[in-house]
Amino acid sequence: DYVNLGKLINASMIITLLISLIPLAIGYSLRNYVPYWVNVNAENTSQISNAFFISSISTSFMMANYGSGSILMALQKTTAISIIGLVLKVMSVFATIIFLKIGLGLLSIPLALLLQSTLSAMTTCIFLIVWKKNNLSPDPINFELTYLKDLVFQSIWVFIAKLSKVIASQLDRIIVATIIDPLSTTILVFSKQAAQILNALVMHLSNSIMPSLAHASGAGDQKIFIKYTTFTIKITMIFGVYISGGVFFLNKQFVQFWVGEKYFAGEIFTSLIVVYGFICIINNAFYNILFSYGEIKKTSKALFLESLLLVPTSFMLCYLLGINGIIIASILATITTSSIIQVNGILNLL
């Protein structure tokens, strides 16, 4: 039913646009207060304020990208999403290095993130608009209020979870800058970069199976759904082990090659991000499986509780253990919330 599909997509895009404005509003409201929370010299106050506001703009584009990307995923356009995501992640690394070389300092990381998130949102939105133009009704504002109401109710859980996750994951930089110093924020970001890019490869692999899982669930074929679930978990674990091994042995060389040894956080840090990265890879597969089965509230609750625990734990462990404490906090917050809730959900399905 292409008419109703068009109405559903239009309603989703309207909700995405409205939701994506919230982080921007929060960032604009708080930008002048952030320098007082962070341990910086007076001359860096303006840069910290600008960096925070730029990060909030990036978060808004991330939310827009997630909304349009989710629609494309539902339309089984996972290959396009994966290619776009990976290319732009790599481009973000180059952009950060270039910004550092030309002397942008504290603004280098948020500007690179802004570039990545802006291009991600633009490309997924353009891709979606082109697909709609070629396959659906040409009326761009064809939607029904009923769809809008239903989607608002369903999407509020996902929105709260995703927004809290994005904010909590980006707060680690502010926490490190506050408790240690701004330079350590750069070390944190670069020492995690290789792991994040390689982990994304495996996550996109499980994401690509998501439409098949949703189709099997929608058809009520429990046997096929369990088959796809088992396959997703198995292939994710296998590739996750290989990727984790690559990060463990080559992360130091990656950081040295791109930005220099002074930005390497150490072997203990690398070991911790390997553990955390593997947990995230498995949790992402669990999330996709449960989400495809319709367990939207359960998956969103898991992410929200993880974010809620992550912030205070990060403050405490960063103060006690330095930069390594940030990753330990992430591991503890993830295992005690998302992992337990989602594993329990998977066991109930099987």
PDB file of N, CA and C in Angstrom, residues 17-57:
ATOM      1  N   LEU A  17      12.149  15.776  12.369  1.00  0.00           N
ATOM      2  CA  LEU A  17      12.537  17.183  12.316  1.00  0.00           C
ATOM      3  C   LEU A  17      12.294  17.877  13.652  1.00  0.00           C
ATOM      4  N   LEU A  18      11.133  17.644  14.239  1.00  0.00           N
ATOM      5  CA  LEU A  18      10.796  18.277  15.512  1.00  0.00           C
ATOM      6  C   LEU A  18      11.710  17.800  16.633  1.00  0.00           C
ATOM      7  N   ILE A  19      11.952  16.496  16.684  1.00  0.00           N
ATOM      8  CA  ILE A  19      12.784  15.914  17.739  1.00  0.00           C
ATOM      9  C   ILE A  19      14.232  16.388  17.623  1.00  0.00           C
ATOM     10  N   SER A  20      14.718  16.500  16.398  1.00  0.00           N
ATOM     11  CA  SER A  20      16.129  16.860  16.189  1.00  0.00           C
ATOM     12  C   SER A  20      16.430  18.292  16.612  1.00  0.00           C
ATOM     13  N   LEU A  21      15.404  19.117  16.785  1.00  0.00           N
ATOM     14  CA  LEU A  21      15.622  20.491  17.222  1.00  0.00           C
ATOM     15  C   LEU A  21      15.864  20.605  18.730  1.00  0.00           C
ATOM     16  N   ILE A  22      15.494  19.570  19.483  1.00  0.00           N
ATOM     17  CA  ILE A  22      15.601  19.626  20.944  1.00  0.00           C
ATOM     18  C   ILE A  22      17.049  19.747  21.425  1.00  0.00           C
ATOM     19  N   PRO A  23      17.999  18.905  20.946  1.00  0.00           N
ATOM     20  CA  PRO A  23      19.396  19.070  21.392  1.00  0.00           C
ATOM     21  C   PRO A  23      19.962  20.445  21.054  1.00  0.00           C
ATOM     22  N   LEU A  24      19.574  20.991  19.914  1.00  0.00           N
ATOM     23  CA  LEU A  24      20.034  22.327  19.529  1.00  0.00           C
ATOM     24  C   LEU A  24      19.556  23.372  20.535  1.00  0.00           C
ATOM     25  N   ALA A  25      18.303  23.266  20.948  1.00  0.00           N
ATOM     26  CA  ALA A  25      17.752  24.214  21.918  1.00  0.00           C
ATOM     27  C   ALA A  25      18.452  24.086  23.269  1.00  0.00           C
ATOM     28  N   ILE A  26      18.726  22.839  23.682  1.00  0.00           N
ATOM     29  CA  ILE A  26      19.420  22.605  24.954  1.00  0.00           C
ATOM     30  C   ILE A  26      20.834  23.178  24.903  1.00  0.00           C
ATOM     31  N   GLY A  27      21.545  22.922  23.809  1.00  0.00           N
ATOM     32  CA  GLY A  27      22.908  23.420  23.653  1.00  0.00           C
ATOM     33  C   GLY A  27      22.977  24.932  23.641  1.00  0.00           C
ATOM     34  N   TYR A  28      22.015  25.566  22.962  1.00  0.00           N
ATOM     35  CA  TYR A  28      21.985  27.031  22.911  1.00  0.00           C
ATOM     36  C   TYR A  28      21.731  27.623  24.297  1.00  0.00           C
ATOM     37  N   SER A  29      20.883  26.961  25.081  1.00  0.00           N
ATOM     38  CA  SER A  29      20.522  27.463  26.410  1.00  0.00           C
ATOM     39  C   SER A  29      21.664  27.320  27.413  1.00  0.00           C
ATOM     40  N   LEU A  30      22.472  26.243  27.263  1.00  0.00           N
ATOM     41  CA  LEU A  30      23.495  25.934  28.270  1.00  0.00           C
ATOM     42  C   LEU A  30      24.904  26.339  27.867  1.00  0.00           C
ATOM     43  N   ARG A  31      25.086  26.828  26.651  1.00  0.00           N
ATOM     44  CA  ARG A  31      26.442  27.035  26.130  1.00  0.00           C
ATOM     45  C   ARG A  31      27.283  27.979  26.991  1.00  0.00           C
ATOM     46  N   ASN A  32      26.656  28.976  27.591  1.00  0.00           N
ATOM     47  CA  ASN A  32      27.415  29.956  28.379  1.00  0.00           C
ATOM     48  C   ASN A  32      27.752  29.470  29.790  1.00  0.00           C
ATOM     49  N   TYR A  33      27.124  28.364  30.207  1.00  0.00           N
ATOM     50  CA  TYR A  33      27.368  27.849  31.558  1.00  0.00           C
ATOM     51  C   TYR A  33      28.455  26.770  31.581  1.00  0.00           C
ATOM     52  N   VAL A  34      28.669  26.114  30.438  1.00  0.00           N
ATOM     53  CA  VAL A  34      29.605  24.989  30.372  1.00  0.00           C
ATOM     54  C   VAL A  34      31.024  25.368  30.785  1.00  0.00           C
ATOM     55  N   PRO A  35      31.580  26.528  30.354  1.00  0.00           N
ATOM     56  CA  PRO A  35      32.949  26.871  30.755  1.00  0.00           C
ATOM     57  C   PRO A  35      33.168  26.901  32.259  1.00  0.00           C
ATOM     58  N   TYR A  36      32.122  27.186  33.019  1.00  0.00           N
ATOM     59  CA  TYR A  36      32.263  27.235  34.476  1.00  0.00           C
ATOM     60  C   TYR A  36      32.306  25.836  35.089  1.00  0.00           C
ATOM     61  N   TRP A  37      31.836  24.827  34.307  1.00  0.00           N
ATOM     62  CA  TRP A  37      31.861  23.447  34.796  1.00  0.00           C
ATOM     63  C   TRP A  37      33.175  22.748  34.451  1.00  0.00           C
ATOM     64  N   VAL A  38      33.911  23.315  33.492  1.00  0.00           N
ATOM     65  CA  VAL A  38      35.108  22.659  32.962  1.00  0.00           C
ATOM     66  C   VAL A  38      36.362  23.363  33.475  1.00  0.00           C
ATOM     67  N   ASN A  39      37.387  22.555  33.741  1.00  0.00           N
ATOM     68  CA  ASN A  39      38.648  23.069  34.285  1.00  0.00           C
ATOM     69  C   ASN A  39      39.528  23.638  33.166  1.00  0.00           C
ATOM     70  N   VAL A  40      39.251  24.910  32.770  1.00  0.00           N
ATOM     71  CA  VAL A  40      40.030  25.546  31.706  1.00  0.00           C
ATOM     72  C   VAL A  40      40.456  26.936  32.140  1.00  0.00           C
ATOM     73  N   ASN A  41      41.489  27.424  31.439  1.00  0.00           N
ATOM     74  CA  ASN A  41      41.939  28.797  31.682  1.00  0.00           C
ATOM     75  C   ASN A  41      40.932  29.789  31.100  1.00  0.00           C
ATOM     76  N   ALA A  42      41.003  31.015  31.572  1.00  0.00           N
ATOM     77  CA  ALA A  42      40.044  32.033  31.145  1.00  0.00           C
ATOM     78  C   ALA A  42      40.067  32.249  29.635  1.00  0.00           C
ATOM     79  N   GLU A  43      41.276  32.140  29.037  1.00  0.00           N
ATOM     80  CA  GLU A  43      41.370  32.400  27.600  1.00  0.00           C
ATOM     81  C   GLU A  43      40.712  31.312  26.762  1.00  0.00           C
ATOM     82  N   ASN A  44      40.457  30.128  27.364  1.00  0.00           N
ATOM     83  CA  ASN A  44      39.815  29.032  26.636  1.00  0.00           C
ATOM     84  C   ASN A  44      38.304  28.985  26.850  1.00  0.00           C
ATOM     85  N   THR A  45      37.777  29.925  27.632  1.00  0.00           N
ATOM     86  CA  THR A  45      36.352  29.915  27.954  1.00  0.00           C
ATOM     87  C   THR A  45      35.481  29.986  26.706  1.00  0.00           C
ATOM     88  N   SER A  46      35.838  30.881  25.802  1.00  0.00           N
ATOM     89  CA  SER A  46      35.057  31.053  24.585  1.00  0.00           C
ATOM     90  C   SER A  46      35.095  29.801  23.714  1.00  0.00           C
ATOM     91  N   GLN A  47      36.276  29.161  23.618  1.00  0.00           N
ATOM     92  CA  GLN A  47      36.398  27.953  22.807  1.00  0.00           C
ATOM     93  C   GLN A  47      35.566  26.810  23.373  1.00  0.00           C
ATOM     94  N   ILE A  48      35.564  26.654  24.689  1.00  0.00           N
ATOM     95  CA  ILE A  48      34.775  25.584  25.309  1.00  0.00           C
ATOM     96  C   ILE A  48      33.292  25.812  25.061  1.00  0.00           C
ATOM     97  N   SER A  49      32.855  27.062  25.210  1.00  0.00           N
ATOM     98  CA  SER A  49      31.450  27.392  24.971  1.00  0.00           C
ATOM     99  C   SER A  49      31.055  27.095  23.527  1.00  0.00           C
ATOM    100  N   ASN A  50      31.913  27.488  22.594  1.00  0.00           N
ATOM    101  CA  ASN A  50      31.641  27.224  21.178  1.00  0.00           C
ATOM    102  C   ASN A  50      31.667  25.736  20.866  1.00  0.00           C
ATOM    103  N   ALA A  51      32.626  25.033  21.472  1.00  0.00           N
ATOM    104  CA  ALA A  51      32.733  23.586  21.240  1.00  0.00           C
ATOM    105  C   ALA A  51      31.473  22.863  21.707  1.00  0.00           C
ATOM    106  N   PHE A  52      30.949  23.275  22.861  1.00  0.00           N
ATOM    107  CA  PHE A  52      29.733  22.653  23.386  1.00  0.00           C
ATOM    108  C   PHE A  52      28.542  22.916  22.467  1.00  0.00           C
ATOM    109  N   PHE A  53      28.420  24.156  21.992  1.00  0.00           N
ATOM    110  CA  PHE A  53      27.300  24.493  21.116  1.00  0.00           C
ATOM    111  C   PHE A  53      27.401  23.759  19.783  1.00  0.00           C
ATOM    112  N   ILE A  54      28.616  23.657  19.253  1.00  0.00           N
ATOM    113  CA  ILE A  54      28.821  22.909  18.007  1.00  0.00           C
ATOM    114  C   ILE A  54      28.442  21.443  18.203  1.00  0.00           C
ATOM    115  N   SER A  55      28.799  20.877  19.374  1.00  0.00           N
ATOM    116  CA  SER A  55      28.450  19.486  19.677  1.00  0.00           C
ATOM    117  C   SER A  55      26.941  19.299  19.746  1.00  0.00           C
ATOM    118  N   SER A  56      26.230  20.297  20.273  1.00  0.00           N
ATOM    119  CA  SER A  56      24.770  20.190  20.349  1.00  0.00           C
ATOM    120  C   SER A  56      24.144  20.233  18.953  1.00  0.00           C
ATOM    121  N   ILE A  57      24.745  21.031  18.059  1.00  0.00           N
ATOM    122  CA  ILE A  57      24.269  21.050  16.665  1.00  0.00           C
ATOM    123  C   ILE A  57      24.509  19.689  16.025  1.00  0.00           C
TER     124      ILE A  57
END
